[in-house]
């Protein structure tokens, strides 16, 4: 045990002696090398020969990509290797010392710079130490944060890929003095730190020899192309998906009932929301003629919403057509009300897909040619209600009581043109006396008997007439009736018919507007879907 401890102590003492000896030899070597050395001149024996410099770049991190200013900020490790003829020694003379590390400021260094640098600070790499070997080979490893100009193409944003160049070359020496060679065919990505926004797919290197117009000598350079692919998940969930969802609200504006009063405000709100997203994209993109893909999507969606809002205003104008509006044209009735309403499943209350449109048209014709008798109080007798139409209030007239007379139920019907009130030249009606009064006694029974329901006279014109069955009484004798009462009842009946005709005309225009709403809703749904598919399909 004592012998082992003794041997270990001797070994440690010998190592310390060797290290001390190498330290003394390294100091002696540095003094000998720098005695007549100048770092201002190119270290070659023959000035006609070019000095070969090997360049190798290691990409450590993509710090930022400023698309608006078109600047790439990267963290690089730059390795330069060359041979210095005046810094050689015989390692046997210095106790086998092969490598020393000295400050880089003591030796000559190639003036390699980044040609496409976009930084205000023109300082180069850090002044780190260089590794000097006994055969004159010098290796200089220096980290650097570079800001390089990069032509950013945002045509396919956020599915875009960028190619940024890093061009290195000598600033003062031409190719006949300093020749640059590539250490590897591409940049080293073994120590690359992943970026949250960009993926690096490679860093190929190429050597170029350029003849500038100012000089006849060649100037070599090495260009490293950083291949970047944007990670689009962030922009899909924060820019594209909200726009996609908002754009689907535009067709739903057509489904909103016109009486709600919110159809136009919905379109304007959606348009303002898309404008906010458009401004967010415009702030991050460079001002150029190339419009981003997402910008095109926003512009197309905003144009579609503007068109939908304009169509909504037009359809609301049709919906709120009043009594002064013209009737619905015949082609619109056939095309829109009869056919398109079935295609887009637009039915009125009480109407279904099995009911024919002819019944609706027939009911609408009944407004103009009703097959009903009207009592003196203006109410229809035995008439058919039109399906889907709101029931109109029936105007009532006060009953006139005559103590000395029997109550009379007046029936107003449509007769031939020769039987209406104003039809006869004398202004008299069939069944009346020469003075215009009603017949009395049995003569009334012979002239104007009561008409059964199945023997009503045919309907011809829209005039209220006094036919042979005009007056019926339950009493055996009827006193004279005033013709003014007949005219009042006729006026009330005509007003009731006009009111129902106006309501029918307004209902037709409302149905036309509703069918157009459904038609444009499906058209815009298809447009939004196809536009979204085209935008995604254009992504590389």
Short mmCIF file of C-alpha atoms in Angstrom, two decimals:
data_model
loop_
_atom_site.label_atom_id
_atom_site.label_comp_id
_atom_site.label_asym_id
_atom_site.label_seq_id
_atom_site.Cartn_x
_atom_site.Cartn_y
_atom_site.Cartn_z
CA UNK A 1 0.00 0.00 0.00
CA UNK A 2 2.81 2.37 0.83
CA UNK A 3 4.51 1.54 -2.46
CA UNK A 4 1.32 2.42 -4.45
CA UNK A 5 1.01 5.78 -2.72
CA UNK A 6 4.65 6.52 -3.38
CA UNK A 7 4.31 5.74 -7.10
CA UNK A 8 1.20 7.95 -7.42
CA UNK A 9 2.96 10.90 -5.81
CA UNK A 10 5.95 10.52 -8.13
CA UNK A 11 3.68 10.49 -11.19
CA UNK A 12 1.89 13.66 -10.08
CA UNK A 13 5.16 15.44 -9.40
CA UNK A 14 6.47 14.45 -12.84
CA UNK A 15 3.29 15.79 -14.54
CA UNK A 16 3.64 19.09 -12.76
CA UNK A 17 7.27 19.29 -13.84
CA UNK A 18 6.30 18.52 -17.45
CA UNK A 19 3.52 21.11 -17.43
CA UNK A 20 5.83 23.65 -15.95
CA UNK A 21 8.39 22.80 -18.57
CA UNK A 22 5.80 23.11 -21.38
CA UNK A 23 4.67 26.44 -20.00
CA UNK A 24 8.25 27.73 -20.06
CA UNK A 25 8.70 26.34 -23.58
CA UNK A 26 5.40 27.89 -24.77
CA UNK A 27 6.44 31.29 -23.48
CA UNK A 28 9.83 30.89 -25.11
CA UNK A 29 8.12 29.79 -28.35
CA UNK A 30 5.78 32.79 -28.40
CA UNK A 31 8.70 35.16 -27.89
CA UNK A 32 10.66 33.51 -30.68
CA UNK A 33 7.68 33.55 -33.10
CA UNK A 34 6.74 37.17 -32.49
CA UNK A 35 10.28 38.52 -32.52
CA UNK A 36 10.30 39.56 -36.19
CA UNK A 37 6.63 38.87 -37.07
CA UNK A 38 4.19 41.44 -38.54
CA UNK A 39 0.45 40.81 -38.63
CA UNK A 40 -0.09 43.51 -41.23
CA UNK A 41 1.20 41.54 -44.21
CA UNK A 42 -0.15 38.49 -45.94
CA UNK A 43 1.89 35.52 -44.57
CA UNK A 44 3.22 33.98 -47.80
CA UNK A 45 6.74 33.45 -49.01
CA UNK A 46 5.87 34.18 -52.62
CA UNK A 47 3.60 37.18 -53.02
CA UNK A 48 2.49 35.91 -56.43
CA UNK A 49 0.86 32.89 -54.85
CA UNK A 50 -2.60 32.98 -53.32
CA UNK A 51 -3.24 32.21 -49.69
CA UNK A 52 -5.89 29.52 -49.26
CA UNK A 53 -8.50 30.17 -46.55
CA UNK A 54 -11.01 27.45 -45.64
CA UNK A 55 -14.38 28.68 -44.38
CA UNK A 56 -16.92 26.64 -42.46
CA UNK A 57 -20.20 27.97 -41.01
CA UNK A 58 -22.24 26.39 -38.24
CA UNK A 59 -25.80 27.65 -37.83
CA UNK A 60 -26.65 27.68 -34.16
CA UNK A 61 -29.95 29.56 -34.01
CA UNK A 62 -32.44 31.62 -36.02
CA UNK A 63 -33.09 34.50 -33.68
CA UNK A 64 -35.60 36.41 -35.78
CA UNK A 65 -36.98 36.89 -39.26
CA UNK A 66 -38.19 40.45 -39.78
CA UNK A 67 -40.41 40.16 -42.85
CA UNK A 68 -41.35 43.83 -42.90
CA UNK A 69 -37.72 45.02 -42.91
CA UNK A 70 -36.51 41.89 -44.73
CA UNK A 71 -33.73 41.11 -42.26
CA UNK A 72 -32.59 37.70 -41.00
CA UNK A 73 -30.97 37.63 -37.57
CA UNK A 74 -28.90 34.47 -37.02
CA UNK A 75 -26.38 33.21 -34.50
CA UNK A 76 -23.38 31.63 -36.31
CA UNK A 77 -20.10 29.93 -35.46
CA UNK A 78 -17.53 30.91 -38.04
CA UNK A 79 -14.41 28.77 -38.46
CA UNK A 80 -11.54 29.99 -40.65
CA UNK A 81 -8.41 27.95 -41.32
CA UNK A 82 -5.21 29.03 -43.15
CA UNK A 83 -1.45 28.48 -43.09
CA UNK A 84 0.98 31.10 -41.87
CA UNK A 85 4.46 30.54 -43.30
CA UNK A 86 6.15 32.64 -40.60
CA UNK A 87 4.62 30.82 -37.64
CA UNK A 88 6.25 27.41 -37.86
CA UNK A 89 8.60 25.71 -35.44
CA UNK A 90 10.28 22.43 -34.76
CA UNK A 91 8.40 20.78 -31.96
CA UNK A 92 11.52 18.87 -30.84
CA UNK A 93 13.20 22.15 -29.96
CA UNK A 94 10.37 23.02 -27.61
CA UNK A 95 9.93 19.77 -25.72
CA UNK A 96 7.42 18.33 -28.25
CA UNK A 97 5.07 21.31 -28.03
CA UNK A 98 2.66 21.07 -31.01
CA UNK A 99 -0.20 23.51 -30.32
CA UNK A 100 -0.45 26.85 -28.61
CA UNK A 101 -3.36 29.23 -28.23
CA UNK A 102 -2.68 32.90 -28.57
CA UNK A 103 -4.86 36.03 -29.03
CA UNK A 104 -6.11 36.46 -32.58
CA UNK A 105 -4.98 40.06 -32.62
CA UNK A 106 -1.32 38.94 -32.64
CA UNK A 107 -1.53 37.14 -35.99
CA UNK A 108 -2.64 38.05 -39.48
CA UNK A 109 -6.34 37.34 -40.12
CA UNK A 110 -8.24 37.24 -43.39
CA UNK A 111 -10.68 40.11 -43.80
CA UNK A 112 -13.70 37.97 -44.59
CA UNK A 113 -16.94 39.89 -44.15
CA UNK A 114 -20.64 39.26 -44.72
CA UNK A 115 -21.43 41.00 -47.98
CA UNK A 116 -25.18 41.29 -47.43
CA UNK A 117 -24.91 42.57 -43.89
CA UNK A 118 -27.81 44.76 -42.74
CA UNK A 119 -26.48 45.89 -39.38
CA UNK A 120 -25.46 49.39 -38.39
CA UNK A 121 -22.52 47.94 -36.47
CA UNK A 122 -19.81 46.87 -38.93
CA UNK A 123 -17.73 44.96 -36.39
CA UNK A 124 -16.75 41.43 -37.33
CA UNK A 125 -16.52 38.28 -35.24
CA UNK A 126 -15.34 38.33 -31.64
CA UNK A 127 -11.62 38.55 -30.92
CA UNK A 128 -11.27 35.03 -29.63
CA UNK A 129 -8.01 33.08 -29.44
CA UNK A 130 -6.61 31.23 -32.42
CA UNK A 131 -5.21 27.72 -32.36
CA UNK A 132 -1.64 27.65 -33.77
CA UNK A 133 0.00 24.37 -34.77
CA UNK A 134 3.71 23.72 -35.27
CA UNK A 135 3.23 23.39 -39.08
CA UNK A 136 1.83 26.92 -39.34
CA UNK A 137 -1.86 25.99 -39.52
CA UNK A 138 -4.09 28.54 -37.80
CA UNK A 139 -7.70 27.82 -36.85
CA UNK A 140 -9.88 30.68 -35.74
CA UNK A 141 -13.32 29.86 -34.26
CA UNK A 142 -15.44 32.90 -33.49
CA UNK A 143 -19.16 33.29 -32.74
CA UNK A 144 -21.11 36.05 -34.42
CA UNK A 145 -24.66 37.39 -34.47
CA UNK A 146 -25.34 38.46 -38.03
CA UNK A 147 -28.08 40.60 -39.49
CA UNK A 148 -28.32 39.89 -43.18
CA UNK A 149 -30.65 41.24 -45.81
CA UNK A 150 -33.06 38.64 -47.15
CA UNK A 151 -35.54 39.00 -49.99
CA UNK A 152 -38.78 37.83 -48.39
CA UNK A 153 -41.50 36.52 -50.67
CA UNK A 154 -44.81 36.49 -48.78
CA UNK A 155 -47.00 35.45 -51.70
CA UNK A 156 -48.01 32.22 -49.95
CA UNK A 157 -48.09 33.53 -46.38
CA UNK A 158 -48.62 31.74 -43.98
CA UNK A 159 -47.59 28.66 -46.02
CA UNK A 160 -44.47 30.33 -47.40
CA UNK A 161 -40.86 29.18 -47.49
CA UNK A 162 -37.91 31.55 -47.61
CA UNK A 163 -34.37 31.31 -48.94
CA UNK A 164 -31.93 33.66 -47.24
CA UNK A 165 -28.36 33.97 -48.45
CA UNK A 166 -25.26 34.52 -46.32
CA UNK A 167 -22.43 35.59 -48.63
CA UNK A 168 -18.89 35.70 -47.23
CA UNK A 169 -15.85 37.00 -49.04
CA UNK A 170 -12.68 39.03 -48.67
CA UNK A 171 -13.21 42.76 -48.76
CA UNK A 172 -9.76 43.87 -50.01
CA UNK A 173 -8.00 40.79 -51.37
CA UNK A 174 -8.90 39.43 -54.78
CA UNK A 175 -8.82 35.81 -55.84
CA UNK A 176 -5.15 36.00 -56.84
CA UNK A 177 -4.19 36.96 -53.30
CA UNK A 178 -6.66 35.14 -51.04
CA UNK A 179 -8.62 32.17 -52.31
CA UNK A 180 -11.62 30.95 -50.30
CA UNK A 181 -12.51 27.27 -50.11
CA UNK A 182 -15.46 25.50 -48.53
CA UNK A 183 -14.79 23.31 -45.52
CA UNK A 184 -18.06 21.40 -46.12
CA UNK A 185 -20.59 21.23 -48.92
CA UNK A 186 -23.17 22.81 -46.66
CA UNK A 187 -23.50 24.58 -43.36
CA UNK A 188 -23.31 22.55 -40.17
CA UNK A 189 -26.71 22.08 -38.50
CA UNK A 190 -25.68 19.56 -35.85
CA UNK A 191 -25.99 22.13 -33.06
CA UNK A 192 -29.01 23.97 -34.44
CA UNK A 193 -31.56 25.13 -31.88
CA UNK A 194 -35.11 24.74 -33.21
CA UNK A 195 -37.07 27.92 -33.80
CA UNK A 196 -40.74 28.23 -32.82
CA UNK A 197 -41.72 29.86 -36.11
CA UNK A 198 -39.29 28.54 -38.69
CA UNK A 199 -38.00 25.13 -39.69
CA UNK A 200 -34.54 24.91 -41.23
CA UNK A 201 -34.44 22.35 -44.05
CA UNK A 202 -30.81 22.79 -45.00
CA UNK A 203 -27.98 25.20 -45.63
CA UNK A 204 -26.26 24.37 -48.94
CA UNK A 205 -23.08 26.24 -49.86
CA UNK A 206 -21.83 27.37 -53.26
CA UNK A 207 -18.65 29.10 -54.34
CA UNK A 208 -18.90 32.00 -56.76
CA UNK A 209 -16.19 33.89 -58.61
CA UNK A 210 -17.40 37.33 -59.63
CA UNK A 211 -15.78 39.86 -61.91
CA UNK A 212 -16.82 43.33 -60.84
CA UNK A 213 -16.92 46.24 -63.22
CA UNK A 214 -14.46 48.27 -61.21
CA UNK A 215 -11.71 45.68 -61.25
CA UNK A 216 -10.36 43.10 -63.65
CA UNK A 217 -9.37 40.65 -60.94
CA UNK A 218 -11.70 37.84 -59.81
CA UNK A 219 -13.33 38.04 -56.39
CA UNK A 220 -14.39 34.68 -54.97
CA UNK A 221 -17.09 34.33 -52.33
CA UNK A 222 -19.01 31.54 -50.62
CA UNK A 223 -22.77 31.78 -50.37
CA UNK A 224 -24.71 29.78 -47.79
CA UNK A 225 -28.43 29.50 -48.54
CA UNK A 226 -30.59 29.03 -45.46
CA UNK A 227 -33.74 27.12 -46.42
CA UNK A 228 -36.56 28.10 -44.08
CA UNK A 229 -40.14 26.83 -43.90
CA UNK A 230 -42.69 28.71 -41.83
CA UNK A 231 -44.62 26.83 -39.17
CA UNK A 232 -48.18 27.72 -40.18
CA UNK A 233 -50.11 26.29 -37.21
CA UNK A 234 -50.02 29.55 -35.30
CA UNK A 235 -51.40 31.56 -38.20
CA UNK A 236 -54.01 28.95 -39.10
CA UNK A 237 -55.57 29.05 -35.63
CA UNK A 238 -55.20 32.80 -35.12
CA UNK A 239 -55.80 34.31 -38.58
CA UNK A 240 -57.24 31.81 -41.04
CA UNK A 241 -59.71 29.93 -38.85
CA UNK A 242 -61.39 33.07 -37.43
CA UNK A 243 -61.69 34.48 -40.93
CA UNK A 244 -63.14 31.20 -42.17
CA UNK A 245 -65.74 31.16 -39.40
CA UNK A 246 -66.60 34.82 -39.81
CA UNK A 247 -67.03 34.42 -43.55
CA UNK A 248 -69.74 31.80 -42.93
CA UNK A 249 -71.78 34.42 -41.07
CA UNK A 250 -72.28 36.39 -44.29
CA UNK A 251 -74.60 33.81 -45.93
CA UNK A 252 -76.49 33.40 -42.65
CA UNK A 253 -77.49 37.05 -42.94
CA UNK A 254 -79.87 35.98 -45.71
CA UNK A 255 -81.51 33.46 -43.37
CA UNK A 256 -82.16 36.13 -40.75
CA UNK A 257 -85.81 37.29 -40.88
CA UNK A 258 -86.28 40.65 -42.53
CA UNK A 259 -88.60 41.86 -39.77
CA UNK A 260 -85.79 41.49 -37.19
CA UNK A 261 -84.06 44.61 -38.51
CA UNK A 262 -80.57 43.14 -38.00
CA UNK A 263 -79.74 41.85 -41.48
CA UNK A 264 -77.71 44.87 -42.60
CA UNK A 265 -76.06 45.39 -39.20
CA UNK A 266 -74.86 41.77 -39.23
CA UNK A 267 -73.14 42.25 -42.59
CA UNK A 268 -71.51 45.50 -41.46
CA UNK A 269 -70.27 43.88 -38.23
CA UNK A 270 -68.72 40.97 -40.11
CA UNK A 271 -67.08 43.40 -42.53
CA UNK A 272 -65.53 45.38 -39.66
CA UNK A 273 -64.23 42.19 -38.02
CA UNK A 274 -62.48 41.13 -41.23
CA UNK A 275 -61.02 44.62 -41.60
CA UNK A 276 -59.35 44.25 -38.19
CA UNK A 277 -57.75 40.94 -39.22
CA UNK A 278 -56.67 42.46 -42.52
CA UNK A 279 -54.87 45.28 -40.68
CA UNK A 280 -53.09 42.75 -38.46
CA UNK A 281 -51.74 40.94 -41.50
CA UNK A 282 -50.78 44.18 -43.27
CA UNK A 283 -48.73 45.35 -40.29
CA UNK A 284 -46.50 42.28 -40.34
CA UNK A 285 -46.04 42.03 -44.10
CA UNK A 286 -43.56 44.08 -46.13
CA UNK A 287 -45.10 46.77 -48.35
CA UNK A 288 -44.72 45.19 -51.77
CA UNK A 289 -46.71 44.41 -54.88
CA UNK A 290 -46.91 40.76 -53.89
CA UNK A 291 -50.16 40.33 -51.98
CA UNK A 292 -50.06 37.50 -49.42
CA UNK A 293 -52.31 34.51 -49.90
CA UNK A 294 -54.17 35.24 -46.68
CA UNK A 295 -54.55 38.85 -47.81
CA UNK A 296 -56.21 37.68 -51.01
CA UNK A 297 -58.52 35.50 -48.93
CA UNK A 298 -59.47 38.44 -46.74
CA UNK A 299 -60.06 40.73 -49.73
CA UNK A 300 -62.22 38.10 -51.47
CA UNK A 301 -64.21 37.52 -48.29
CA UNK A 302 -64.70 41.24 -47.71
CA UNK A 303 -65.86 41.67 -51.31
CA UNK A 304 -68.32 38.82 -50.86
CA UNK A 305 -69.68 40.30 -47.62
CA UNK A 306 -70.04 43.71 -49.26
CA UNK A 307 -72.01 42.12 -52.10
CA UNK A 308 -74.18 40.20 -49.64
CA UNK A 309 -74.94 43.38 -47.70
CA UNK A 310 -75.92 45.19 -50.89
CA UNK A 311 -78.17 42.29 -51.93
CA UNK A 312 -79.71 42.27 -48.45
CA UNK A 313 -80.67 45.92 -48.81
CA UNK A 314 -82.21 45.18 -52.22
CA UNK A 315 -84.17 42.19 -50.88
CA UNK A 316 -85.42 44.15 -47.87
CA UNK A 317 -86.71 46.79 -50.23
CA UNK A 318 -88.71 44.06 -51.97
CA UNK A 319 -89.91 42.64 -48.66
CA UNK A 320 -91.34 45.93 -47.43
CA UNK A 321 -93.25 46.76 -50.61
CA UNK A 322 -96.41 48.55 -49.53
CA UNK A 323 -99.82 49.09 -51.05
CA UNK A 324 -98.39 51.48 -53.62
CA UNK A 325 -96.21 48.74 -55.17
CA UNK A 326 -97.10 47.17 -58.48
CA UNK A 327 -98.33 43.58 -58.53
CA UNK A 328 -95.81 40.79 -58.87
CA UNK A 329 -95.07 40.17 -62.58
CA UNK A 330 -96.34 36.95 -64.06
CA UNK A 331 -92.84 35.65 -64.84
CA UNK A 332 -91.84 36.21 -61.21
CA UNK A 333 -94.90 34.31 -60.03
CA UNK A 334 -94.10 31.36 -62.27
CA UNK A 335 -90.32 31.30 -61.75
CA UNK A 336 -89.91 32.40 -58.14
CA UNK A 337 -93.16 31.64 -56.35
CA UNK A 338 -94.09 28.43 -58.18
CA UNK A 339 -90.75 26.75 -58.92
CA UNK A 340 -87.92 28.28 -56.85
CA UNK A 341 -89.97 28.22 -53.67
CA UNK A 342 -90.27 24.44 -53.97
CA UNK A 343 -86.58 24.01 -54.75
CA UNK A 344 -85.50 26.00 -51.68
CA UNK A 345 -88.35 24.72 -49.44
CA UNK A 346 -89.98 28.08 -48.86
CA UNK A 347 -93.58 27.61 -47.71
CA UNK A 348 -96.11 29.81 -46.02
CA UNK A 349 -97.88 29.01 -42.77
CA UNK A 350 -100.20 26.09 -43.34
CA UNK A 351 -98.58 25.25 -46.68
CA UNK A 352 -96.40 22.20 -47.20
CA UNK A 353 -94.44 20.53 -49.94
CA UNK A 354 -97.44 18.45 -51.04
CA UNK A 355 -99.79 21.38 -51.66
CA UNK A 356 -99.81 22.64 -55.20
CA UNK A 357 -99.08 26.19 -56.10
CA UNK A 358 -102.29 26.37 -58.10
CA UNK A 359 -104.32 26.31 -54.92
CA UNK A 360 -102.44 29.32 -53.69
CA UNK A 361 -102.95 31.09 -56.98
CA UNK A 362 -106.63 30.19 -56.93
CA UNK A 363 -106.94 31.57 -53.43
CA UNK A 364 -105.25 34.74 -54.54
CA UNK A 365 -107.72 35.02 -57.43
CA UNK A 366 -110.54 34.74 -54.94
CA UNK A 367 -109.41 38.02 -53.51
CA UNK A 368 -110.29 39.68 -56.79
CA UNK A 369 -113.25 37.42 -57.80
CA UNK A 370 -114.75 36.08 -54.57
CA UNK A 371 -117.50 33.52 -54.91
CA UNK A 372 -119.17 34.63 -51.73
CA UNK A 373 -122.14 36.70 -50.81
CA UNK A 374 -121.62 39.61 -48.48
CA UNK A 375 -124.04 40.41 -45.76
CA UNK A 376 -125.03 43.92 -44.99
CA UNK A 377 -122.47 43.97 -42.21
CA UNK A 378 -119.60 43.30 -44.67
CA UNK A 379 -118.84 39.72 -43.57
CA UNK A 380 -118.41 36.98 -46.20
CA UNK A 381 -121.01 34.28 -46.32
CA UNK A 382 -119.82 30.78 -47.01
CA UNK A 383 -116.45 32.02 -48.35
CA UNK A 384 -113.22 29.97 -48.36
CA UNK A 385 -110.29 31.13 -46.26
CA UNK A 386 -107.00 31.22 -48.12
CA UNK A 387 -104.37 29.00 -46.51
CA UNK A 388 -101.37 30.81 -45.11
CA UNK A 389 -103.04 34.23 -45.06
CA UNK A 390 -103.60 36.14 -41.85
CA UNK A 391 -107.22 36.61 -41.03
CA UNK A 392 -108.29 40.19 -41.61
CA UNK A 393 -110.62 41.92 -39.17
CA UNK A 394 -114.11 42.04 -40.54
CA UNK A 395 -115.61 45.50 -40.56
CA UNK A 396 -118.92 45.68 -38.77
CA UNK A 397 -121.74 48.05 -39.46
CA UNK A 398 -124.27 48.89 -36.82
CA UNK A 399 -127.61 47.25 -37.20
CA UNK A 400 -130.42 49.66 -37.95
CA UNK A 401 -133.47 49.02 -35.85
CA UNK A 402 -136.87 50.07 -37.17
CA UNK A 403 -139.62 49.51 -34.67
CA UNK A 404 -142.38 49.34 -37.25
CA UNK A 405 -140.45 47.21 -39.72
CA UNK A 406 -139.30 43.63 -39.90
CA UNK A 407 -135.56 42.88 -39.87
CA UNK A 408 -134.25 42.34 -43.37
CA UNK A 409 -131.13 40.36 -44.29
CA UNK A 410 -129.64 41.91 -47.41
CA UNK A 411 -127.61 39.77 -49.77
CA UNK A 412 -125.28 41.50 -52.21
CA UNK A 413 -124.24 39.35 -55.11
CA UNK A 414 -122.61 39.74 -58.50
CA UNK A 415 -124.98 39.50 -61.40
CA UNK A 416 -124.83 40.24 -65.06
CA UNK A 417 -123.79 43.64 -66.24
CA UNK A 418 -127.42 44.49 -67.07
CA UNK A 419 -128.42 43.96 -63.41
CA UNK A 420 -125.93 46.13 -61.53
CA UNK A 421 -127.00 49.34 -59.90
CA UNK A 422 -125.60 51.69 -62.43
CA UNK A 423 -126.27 49.47 -65.42
CA UNK A 424 -129.81 50.50 -66.40
CA UNK A 425 -130.32 53.75 -68.21
CA UNK A 426 -132.95 54.87 -65.73
CA UNK A 427 -130.73 54.02 -62.77
CA UNK A 428 -133.28 51.49 -61.56
CA UNK A 429 -132.79 47.91 -60.51
CA UNK A 430 -134.85 44.92 -61.40
CA UNK A 431 -137.34 44.20 -58.68
CA UNK A 432 -137.78 47.82 -57.55
CA UNK A 433 -140.72 50.16 -58.02
CA UNK A 434 -140.56 53.01 -60.46
CA UNK A 435 -139.72 55.43 -57.65
CA UNK A 436 -136.81 53.22 -56.51
CA UNK A 437 -138.52 51.74 -53.47
CA UNK A 438 -139.01 48.11 -52.74
CA UNK A 439 -142.28 46.39 -53.67
CA UNK A 440 -144.76 45.73 -50.93
CA UNK A 441 -146.83 42.78 -49.93
CA UNK A 442 -147.32 39.81 -52.21
CA UNK A 443 -145.81 41.62 -55.13
CA UNK A 444 -142.42 41.45 -53.42
CA UNK A 445 -142.74 37.70 -53.14
CA UNK A 446 -143.39 37.46 -56.87
CA UNK A 447 -140.63 39.88 -57.91
CA UNK A 448 -137.91 39.08 -55.43
CA UNK A 449 -138.28 35.62 -53.90
CA UNK A 450 -135.65 34.16 -51.60
CA UNK A 451 -132.84 32.37 -53.40
CA UNK A 452 -131.59 28.97 -52.29
CA UNK A 453 -127.85 28.42 -51.94
CA UNK A 454 -127.55 26.24 -55.04
CA UNK A 455 -129.25 28.77 -57.35
CA UNK A 456 -127.03 31.76 -56.92
CA UNK A 457 -126.47 33.78 -60.07
CA UNK A 458 -123.07 33.46 -61.78
CA UNK A 459 -120.31 35.94 -61.01
CA UNK A 460 -119.25 38.20 -63.86
CA UNK A 461 -117.89 41.62 -63.05
CA UNK A 462 -116.61 43.37 -59.98
CA UNK A 463 -119.79 45.43 -59.45
CA UNK A 464 -122.26 44.98 -56.67
CA UNK A 465 -125.69 44.33 -58.27
CA UNK A 466 -129.21 43.73 -57.18
CA UNK A 467 -130.31 40.47 -58.78
CA UNK A 468 -133.62 38.69 -58.60
CA UNK A 469 -132.60 37.19 -55.26
CA UNK A 470 -131.37 40.41 -53.72
CA UNK A 471 -133.74 40.67 -50.78
CA UNK A 472 -135.04 37.82 -48.71
CA UNK A 473 -137.27 38.10 -45.69
CA UNK A 474 -138.58 35.75 -43.14
CA UNK A 475 -141.69 37.80 -42.74
CA UNK A 476 -144.74 37.64 -44.91
CA UNK A 477 -144.51 41.27 -45.83
CA UNK A 478 -141.51 43.64 -46.18
CA UNK A 479 -141.60 47.40 -45.69
CA UNK A 480 -139.72 49.68 -48.06
CA UNK A 481 -135.97 49.73 -47.69
CA UNK A 482 -133.73 52.71 -48.16
CA UNK A 483 -131.38 52.52 -51.16
CA UNK A 484 -128.77 54.47 -49.21
CA UNK A 485 -128.25 51.46 -46.98
CA UNK A 486 -127.47 49.39 -50.03
CA UNK A 487 -124.85 51.86 -51.21
CA UNK A 488 -123.22 51.89 -47.77
CA UNK A 489 -123.05 48.12 -47.68
CA UNK A 490 -121.62 48.14 -51.17
CA UNK A 491 -118.91 50.60 -50.10
CA UNK A 492 -117.99 48.49 -47.08
CA UNK A 493 -117.77 45.35 -49.19
CA UNK A 494 -115.56 47.06 -51.76
CA UNK A 495 -113.22 48.34 -49.02
CA UNK A 496 -112.97 44.86 -47.58
CA UNK A 497 -112.09 43.41 -50.98
CA UNK A 498 -109.47 46.10 -51.61
CA UNK A 499 -107.93 45.46 -48.21
CA UNK A 500 -107.66 41.74 -48.85
CA UNK A 501 -106.24 42.34 -52.34
CA UNK A 502 -103.60 44.69 -50.90
CA UNK A 503 -102.65 42.12 -48.26
CA UNK A 504 -102.40 39.44 -50.92
CA UNK A 505 -100.14 41.62 -53.05
CA UNK A 506 -97.87 42.37 -50.09
CA UNK A 507 -97.73 38.68 -49.17
CA UNK A 508 -96.63 37.84 -52.70
CA UNK A 509 -93.76 40.34 -52.57
CA UNK A 510 -92.72 39.02 -49.16
CA UNK A 511 -92.62 35.49 -50.51
CA UNK A 512 -90.54 36.65 -53.48
CA UNK A 513 -88.09 38.29 -51.06
CA UNK A 514 -87.93 35.16 -48.91
CA UNK A 515 -87.21 32.93 -51.90
CA UNK A 516 -84.45 35.30 -53.04
CA UNK A 517 -82.97 35.22 -49.55
CA UNK A 518 -82.77 31.44 -49.60
CA UNK A 519 -81.34 31.44 -53.12
CA UNK A 520 -78.52 33.86 -52.30
CA UNK A 521 -77.84 32.12 -48.99
CA UNK A 522 -76.96 28.86 -50.74
CA UNK A 523 -75.04 30.68 -53.48
CA UNK A 524 -72.84 32.44 -50.93
CA UNK A 525 -72.36 29.28 -48.88
CA UNK A 526 -71.01 27.56 -51.98
CA UNK A 527 -68.79 30.56 -52.76
CA UNK A 528 -67.27 30.59 -49.26
CA UNK A 529 -66.60 26.85 -49.38
CA UNK A 530 -65.02 26.91 -52.84
CA UNK A 531 -62.96 29.99 -52.01
CA UNK A 532 -61.57 28.34 -48.88
CA UNK A 533 -60.70 25.18 -50.82
CA UNK A 534 -58.93 27.20 -53.52
CA UNK A 535 -56.92 29.20 -50.99
CA UNK A 536 -55.77 26.07 -49.16
CA UNK A 537 -55.09 24.29 -52.47
CA UNK A 538 -52.73 27.03 -53.60
CA UNK A 539 -50.50 26.52 -50.60
CA UNK A 540 -47.22 24.83 -51.61
#
